[in-house]
């Protein structure tokens, strides 16, 4: 079923703000599928980032135990209040989610939760990185992102879409594209197609790994991704060729390999060997 958001919003004198990435979803079946794929039920708490006019929030409130929403645009207050008038299992915070303290978000959610969102595209990567690196109770993310970004999230080593963000995801879980979504499904339509991605997050995976050390090696691996890793390594860690070769031999990776071919596990191994060398 198609939701006529434009008409509903015009009754509030609302105009879309491009700078906030306001492309609202209008296909109720698609929204329902997103919530189903996220595995939301009454035992689950959900964090939604960017509630917009509440199309997704409403379905989440119906299915979830509790919904915590963030919305930067206070003009949407009356719109959301009306859309959610029949529910009492939610709280909306009108604030830039990136300026919020992660501990505060997680305290409000009170335990494990799933992030479900049609994300504002200008900060998709920042949000995903923040939750991968700083959240301790998120168990999954089912998010709408630009299709090109979705491909990067779920890419395999050695492919052109594989990058630092893919490694960051694989350090804590894995991503899969669930569904492609054509641009016409949004009001107003963005210039690109989108996709729904599911990222499963395993809280215990690599919990004891030094994340800063891994991040540093990953940066070295993808800085000049077309170059052999050994050259980037020598430059960034100020190593002579002999030492750099020994690091790679110890890590069990070919001396001629490029950083874009390494799995998350290989980056962890490299970071452990490199902990004695300063970047
Ligand atoms: N959930 C709605 C839907 O699916 O139709 C709206 C999604 S729209 C793509 C993204 C929403 O995120 C907008 O309502 C926008 O105002 C909000 N937003 C943008 N930047 C934000 C931020 N930094 N923190 C919280 N919300 C933000």
Coordinates of C-alpha atoms and ligand atoms in Angstrom, one line a residue:
X1 CA 0.0 0.0 0.0
X2 CA 1.2 3.5 -0.9
X3 CA 1.3 6.1 1.9
X4 CA 0.6 9.6 0.7
X5 CA 3.2 11.3 2.8
X6 CA 3.4 14.4 0.7
X7 CA -0.3 15.2 1.2
X8 CA -0.2 14.4 4.9
X9 CA 2.9 16.5 5.5
X10 CA 1.5 19.5 3.5
X11 CA -1.3 19.6 6.1
X12 CA 1.4 20.5 8.6
X13 CA 3.0 23.1 6.3
X14 CA 6.1 20.9 6.2
X15 CA 8.7 21.2 3.4
X16 CA 11.4 18.6 2.9
X17 CA 15.0 19.6 3.9
X18 CA 17.6 18.1 1.5
X19 CA 20.4 18.8 3.9
X20 CA 18.9 16.4 6.4
X21 CA 18.6 13.6 3.9
X22 CA 14.8 13.7 4.0
X23 CA 13.7 11.1 1.6
X24 CA 10.7 9.4 3.2
X25 CA 9.5 5.9 2.4
X26 CA 6.0 5.5 1.0
X27 CA 5.6 1.8 0.5
X28 CA 4.0 0.2 3.5
X29 CA 4.7 -3.4 2.3
X30 CA 8.4 -2.6 2.0
X31 CA 8.4 -1.0 5.5
X32 CA 6.7 -4.1 6.9
X33 CA 9.3 -6.4 5.2
X34 CA 12.1 -4.4 6.8
X35 CA 10.7 -4.8 10.2
X36 CA 10.1 -8.6 9.6
X37 CA 13.6 -9.1 8.3
X38 CA 15.0 -7.4 11.4
X39 CA 13.2 -10.1 13.5
X40 CA 11.4 -7.5 15.6
X41 CA 8.9 -8.8 18.2
X42 CA 7.5 -7.8 21.6
X43 CA 10.7 -9.0 23.3
X44 CA 12.9 -6.7 21.2
X45 CA 13.9 -3.1 21.8
X46 CA 14.6 -1.0 18.7
X47 CA 16.6 2.1 18.0
X48 CA 15.4 4.0 15.0
X49 CA 17.5 6.9 13.7
X50 CA 15.7 9.5 11.6
X51 CA 12.0 8.9 12.3
X52 CA 10.8 11.4 9.7
X53 CA 7.0 11.4 9.5
X54 CA 6.9 8.1 11.4
X55 CA 6.0 5.6 8.6
X56 CA 8.5 3.1 9.9
X57 CA 8.2 4.1 13.5
X58 CA 4.5 3.2 13.5
X59 CA 5.2 -0.3 12.4
X60 CA 8.1 -0.7 14.8
X61 CA 5.8 0.5 17.7
X62 CA 3.2 -2.1 16.7
X63 CA 5.7 -5.0 16.6
X64 CA 8.5 -4.1 19.1
X65 CA 8.5 -4.0 22.9
X66 CA 10.0 -0.5 23.0
X67 CA 11.2 2.0 20.3
X68 CA 13.7 4.7 20.9
X69 CA 13.8 7.2 18.1
X70 CA 16.1 10.0 17.2
X71 CA 15.1 12.9 14.9
X72 CA 17.1 16.0 14.2
X73 CA 14.2 18.1 12.8
X74 CA 12.0 19.5 15.5
X75 CA 9.4 20.6 12.8
X76 CA 8.4 16.9 12.7
X77 CA 7.3 16.9 16.4
X78 CA 3.6 17.4 15.7
X79 CA 3.7 15.0 12.7
X80 CA 5.2 12.2 14.8
X81 CA 3.0 12.9 17.8
X82 CA -0.1 12.4 15.6
X83 CA 1.3 9.4 13.7
X84 CA 2.1 7.6 17.0
X85 CA -0.9 8.7 19.0
X86 CA -2.2 5.2 19.5
X87 CA 1.1 3.9 21.0
X88 CA 2.8 4.4 24.4
X89 CA 5.9 2.1 24.0
X90 CA 8.2 4.7 22.5
X91 CA 10.3 7.8 23.1
X92 CA 11.5 10.2 20.5
X93 CA 14.5 12.4 21.2
X94 CA 14.8 15.4 19.0
X95 CA 18.5 15.7 18.6
X96 CA 21.4 15.0 16.2
X97 CA 22.1 11.3 17.0
X98 CA 25.8 11.8 16.3
X99 CA 26.0 14.3 19.1
X100 CA 24.4 12.0 21.6
X101 CA 26.4 10.0 24.1
X102 CA 26.3 6.3 23.2
X103 CA 26.1 5.3 26.9
X104 CA 23.0 7.5 27.2
X105 CA 21.3 5.9 24.2
X106 CA 22.1 2.4 25.5
X107 CA 21.0 3.2 29.0
X108 CA 17.6 4.3 27.6
X109 CA 17.3 1.1 25.7
X110 CA 18.1 -0.9 28.8
X111 CA 19.6 -4.0 27.2
X112 CA 20.2 -5.6 23.8
X113 CA 18.5 -3.8 20.8
X114 CA 18.4 -3.7 17.1
X115 CA 19.0 -0.6 15.0
X116 CA 16.3 -0.3 12.3
X117 CA 16.4 2.7 10.1
X118 CA 16.0 4.4 6.8
X119 CA 19.2 6.3 7.4
X120 CA 20.0 9.9 6.3
X121 CA 22.5 9.2 3.6
X122 CA 24.9 12.0 4.3
X123 CA 25.9 10.3 7.6
X124 CA 25.3 6.6 6.9
X125 CA 29.0 5.6 7.4
X126 CA 29.4 7.8 10.5
X127 CA 26.4 6.2 12.1
X128 CA 27.4 2.6 11.2
X129 CA 31.0 3.2 12.4
X130 CA 29.8 4.7 15.6
X131 CA 27.6 1.7 16.4
X132 CA 30.3 -0.8 15.3
X133 CA 33.0 0.8 17.4
X134 CA 31.2 2.3 20.5
X135 CA 28.0 0.4 21.0
X136 CA 28.0 -2.5 23.4
X137 CA 24.4 -3.8 23.2
X138 CA 23.5 -3.6 19.6
X139 CA 22.9 -7.1 18.1
X140 CA 22.0 -6.2 14.6
X141 CA 21.3 -3.4 12.2
X142 CA 18.7 -3.5 9.4
X143 CA 19.2 -0.3 7.5
X144 CA 18.3 1.4 4.2
X145 CA 21.4 2.9 2.6
X146 CA 22.5 3.9 -0.9
X147 CA 22.9 0.9 -3.1
X148 CA 26.6 1.7 -3.7
X149 CA 27.2 1.9 0.0
X150 CA 25.3 -1.4 0.6
X151 CA 27.7 -3.1 -1.9
X152 CA 30.7 -1.7 0.0
X153 CA 29.3 -3.0 3.3
X154 CA 28.8 -6.5 2.0
X155 CA 31.8 -6.8 -0.4
X156 CA 34.3 -9.6 -0.5
X157 CA 38.1 -9.1 -0.3
X158 CA 39.8 -8.2 -3.6
X159 CA 36.6 -6.7 -5.1
X160 CA 36.5 -3.0 -6.0
X161 CA 33.8 -2.4 -3.4
X162 CA 35.9 -3.9 -0.5
X163 CA 37.2 -1.3 1.8
X164 CA 38.0 -0.1 5.3
X165 CA 34.3 -0.1 6.2
X166 CA 33.9 -3.7 5.1
X167 CA 36.7 -4.7 7.3
X168 CA 35.2 -2.8 10.2
X169 CA 31.9 -4.6 9.7
X170 CA 33.6 -8.0 9.4
X171 CA 35.5 -7.4 12.7
X172 CA 32.2 -7.5 14.5
X173 CA 29.8 -9.4 12.3
X174 CA 28.8 -9.5 8.6
X175 CA 26.6 -7.7 6.2
X176 CA 24.2 -8.9 3.5
X177 CA 22.0 -7.1 1.1
X178 CA 18.4 -8.1 1.7
X179 CA 16.6 -6.1 -1.0
X180 CA 17.2 -3.5 -3.7
X181 CA 14.9 -0.5 -3.5
X182 CA 14.4 1.7 -6.5
X183 CA 14.5 5.5 -6.0
X184 CA 10.8 5.9 -6.9
X185 CA 9.9 4.3 -3.5
X186 CA 10.9 7.6 -1.7
X187 CA 9.3 11.0 -1.5
X188 CA 11.0 13.0 -2.8
X189 CA 13.0 10.6 -5.0
X190 CA 16.8 10.7 -4.4
X191 CA 19.2 10.6 -7.4
X192 CA 20.3 7.1 -6.6
X193 CA 18.8 3.7 -5.9
X194 CA 19.0 2.2 -2.4
X195 CA 19.2 -1.2 -0.7
X196 CA 18.3 -2.7 2.6
X197 CA 21.3 -4.2 4.4
X198 CA 21.3 -6.5 7.4
X199 CA 24.4 -6.4 9.6
X200 CA 24.5 -9.1 12.2
X201 CA 26.6 -8.0 15.1
X202 CA 28.3 -10.5 17.4
X203 CA 29.1 -8.7 20.6
X204 CA 31.8 -11.2 21.5
X205 CA 33.5 -11.4 18.2
X206 CA 37.0 -10.0 18.5
X207 CA 36.1 -8.3 21.8
X208 CA 39.7 -8.5 23.1
X209 CA 41.3 -7.1 19.9
X210 CA 43.0 -3.7 20.1
X211 CA 40.7 -1.8 17.7
X212 CA 42.9 1.2 17.4
X213 CA 45.9 -1.0 16.3
X214 CA 43.7 -2.8 13.7
X215 CA 42.2 0.5 12.4
X216 CA 45.8 1.8 11.9
X217 CA 46.8 -1.2 9.8
X218 CA 43.6 -1.1 7.8
X219 CA 44.2 2.5 7.0
X220 CA 47.7 1.6 5.8
X221 CA 46.1 -1.2 3.7
X222 CA 43.6 1.0 1.9
X223 CA 45.5 4.3 1.7
X224 CA 47.1 3.4 -1.6
X225 CA 45.0 0.4 -2.4
X226 CA 46.5 -0.3 -5.8
X227 CA 50.0 -0.4 -4.3
X228 CA 51.6 -3.5 -2.8
X229 CA 50.9 -3.6 1.0
X230 CA 54.6 -3.9 1.8
X231 CA 55.3 -0.5 0.3
X232 CA 52.6 1.2 2.3
X233 CA 53.8 -0.7 5.4
X234 CA 57.4 0.4 5.1
X235 CA 56.3 4.0 4.6
X236 CA 53.6 4.2 7.4
X237 CA 55.5 2.2 10.0
X238 CA 59.0 3.4 9.0
X239 CA 60.3 -0.1 8.5
X240 CA 63.1 -1.3 6.3
X241 CA 62.3 -3.9 3.6
X242 CA 63.8 -6.7 5.6
X243 CA 61.7 -6.0 8.7
X244 CA 58.5 -5.4 6.6
X245 CA 59.1 -8.8 4.8
X246 CA 59.4 -10.6 8.1
X247 CA 56.1 -9.1 9.3
X248 CA 54.3 -10.3 6.2
X249 CA 56.0 -13.8 6.4
X250 CA 55.0 -14.0 10.1
X251 CA 51.4 -13.0 9.2
X252 CA 51.4 -15.6 6.4
X253 CA 50.5 -13.2 3.6
X254 CA 52.3 -13.0 0.2
X255 CA 55.0 -10.4 0.0
X256 CA 53.4 -8.9 -3.2
X257 CA 49.8 -8.8 -1.8
X258 CA 47.8 -5.6 -1.8
X259 CA 45.9 -4.5 1.3
X260 CA 42.6 -4.9 -0.5
X261 CA 43.0 -8.7 -0.6
X262 CA 43.3 -9.1 3.2
X263 CA 40.4 -10.4 5.3
X264 CA 39.5 -8.9 8.7
X265 CA 41.3 -11.8 10.4
X266 CA 44.5 -11.1 8.4
X267 CA 44.3 -7.5 9.5
X268 CA 44.0 -8.6 13.1
X269 CA 47.1 -10.8 12.8
X270 CA 49.1 -8.0 11.2
X271 CA 48.0 -5.6 13.9
X272 CA 49.2 -8.1 16.6
X273 CA 52.6 -8.5 14.9
X274 CA 52.9 -4.7 14.4
X275 CA 52.2 -3.8 18.0
X276 CA 55.9 -3.5 18.6
X277 CA 56.3 -0.9 15.8
X278 CA 54.9 2.6 16.1
X279 CA 53.0 4.0 13.2
Ligands
LIG1 N1 12.2 7.1 8.8 C1 11.6 7.9 7.8 C2 11.1 7.1 6.6 O1 11.6 6.0 6.5 O2 10.3 7.6 5.8 C3 12.6 9.1 7.4 C4 13.9 8.6 6.8 S1 14.8 9.9 6.1 C5 15.8 9.1 4.9 C6 16.0 10.3 7.3 C7 15.5 11.1 8.5 O3 16.7 11.3 9.4 C8 15.0 12.5 8.3 O4 13.7 12.6 8.9 C9 16.0 13.5 8.9 O5 15.4 14.6 9.4 C10 16.6 12.6 10.0 N2 18.0 13.0 10.3 C11 18.9 13.6 9.5 N3 20.1 13.7 10.2 C12 19.9 13.3 11.4 C13 20.7 13.2 12.6 N4 21.9 13.7 12.6 N5 20.2 12.7 13.7 C14 18.9 12.3 13.8 N6 18.0 12.3 12.7 C15 18.5 12.8 11.5

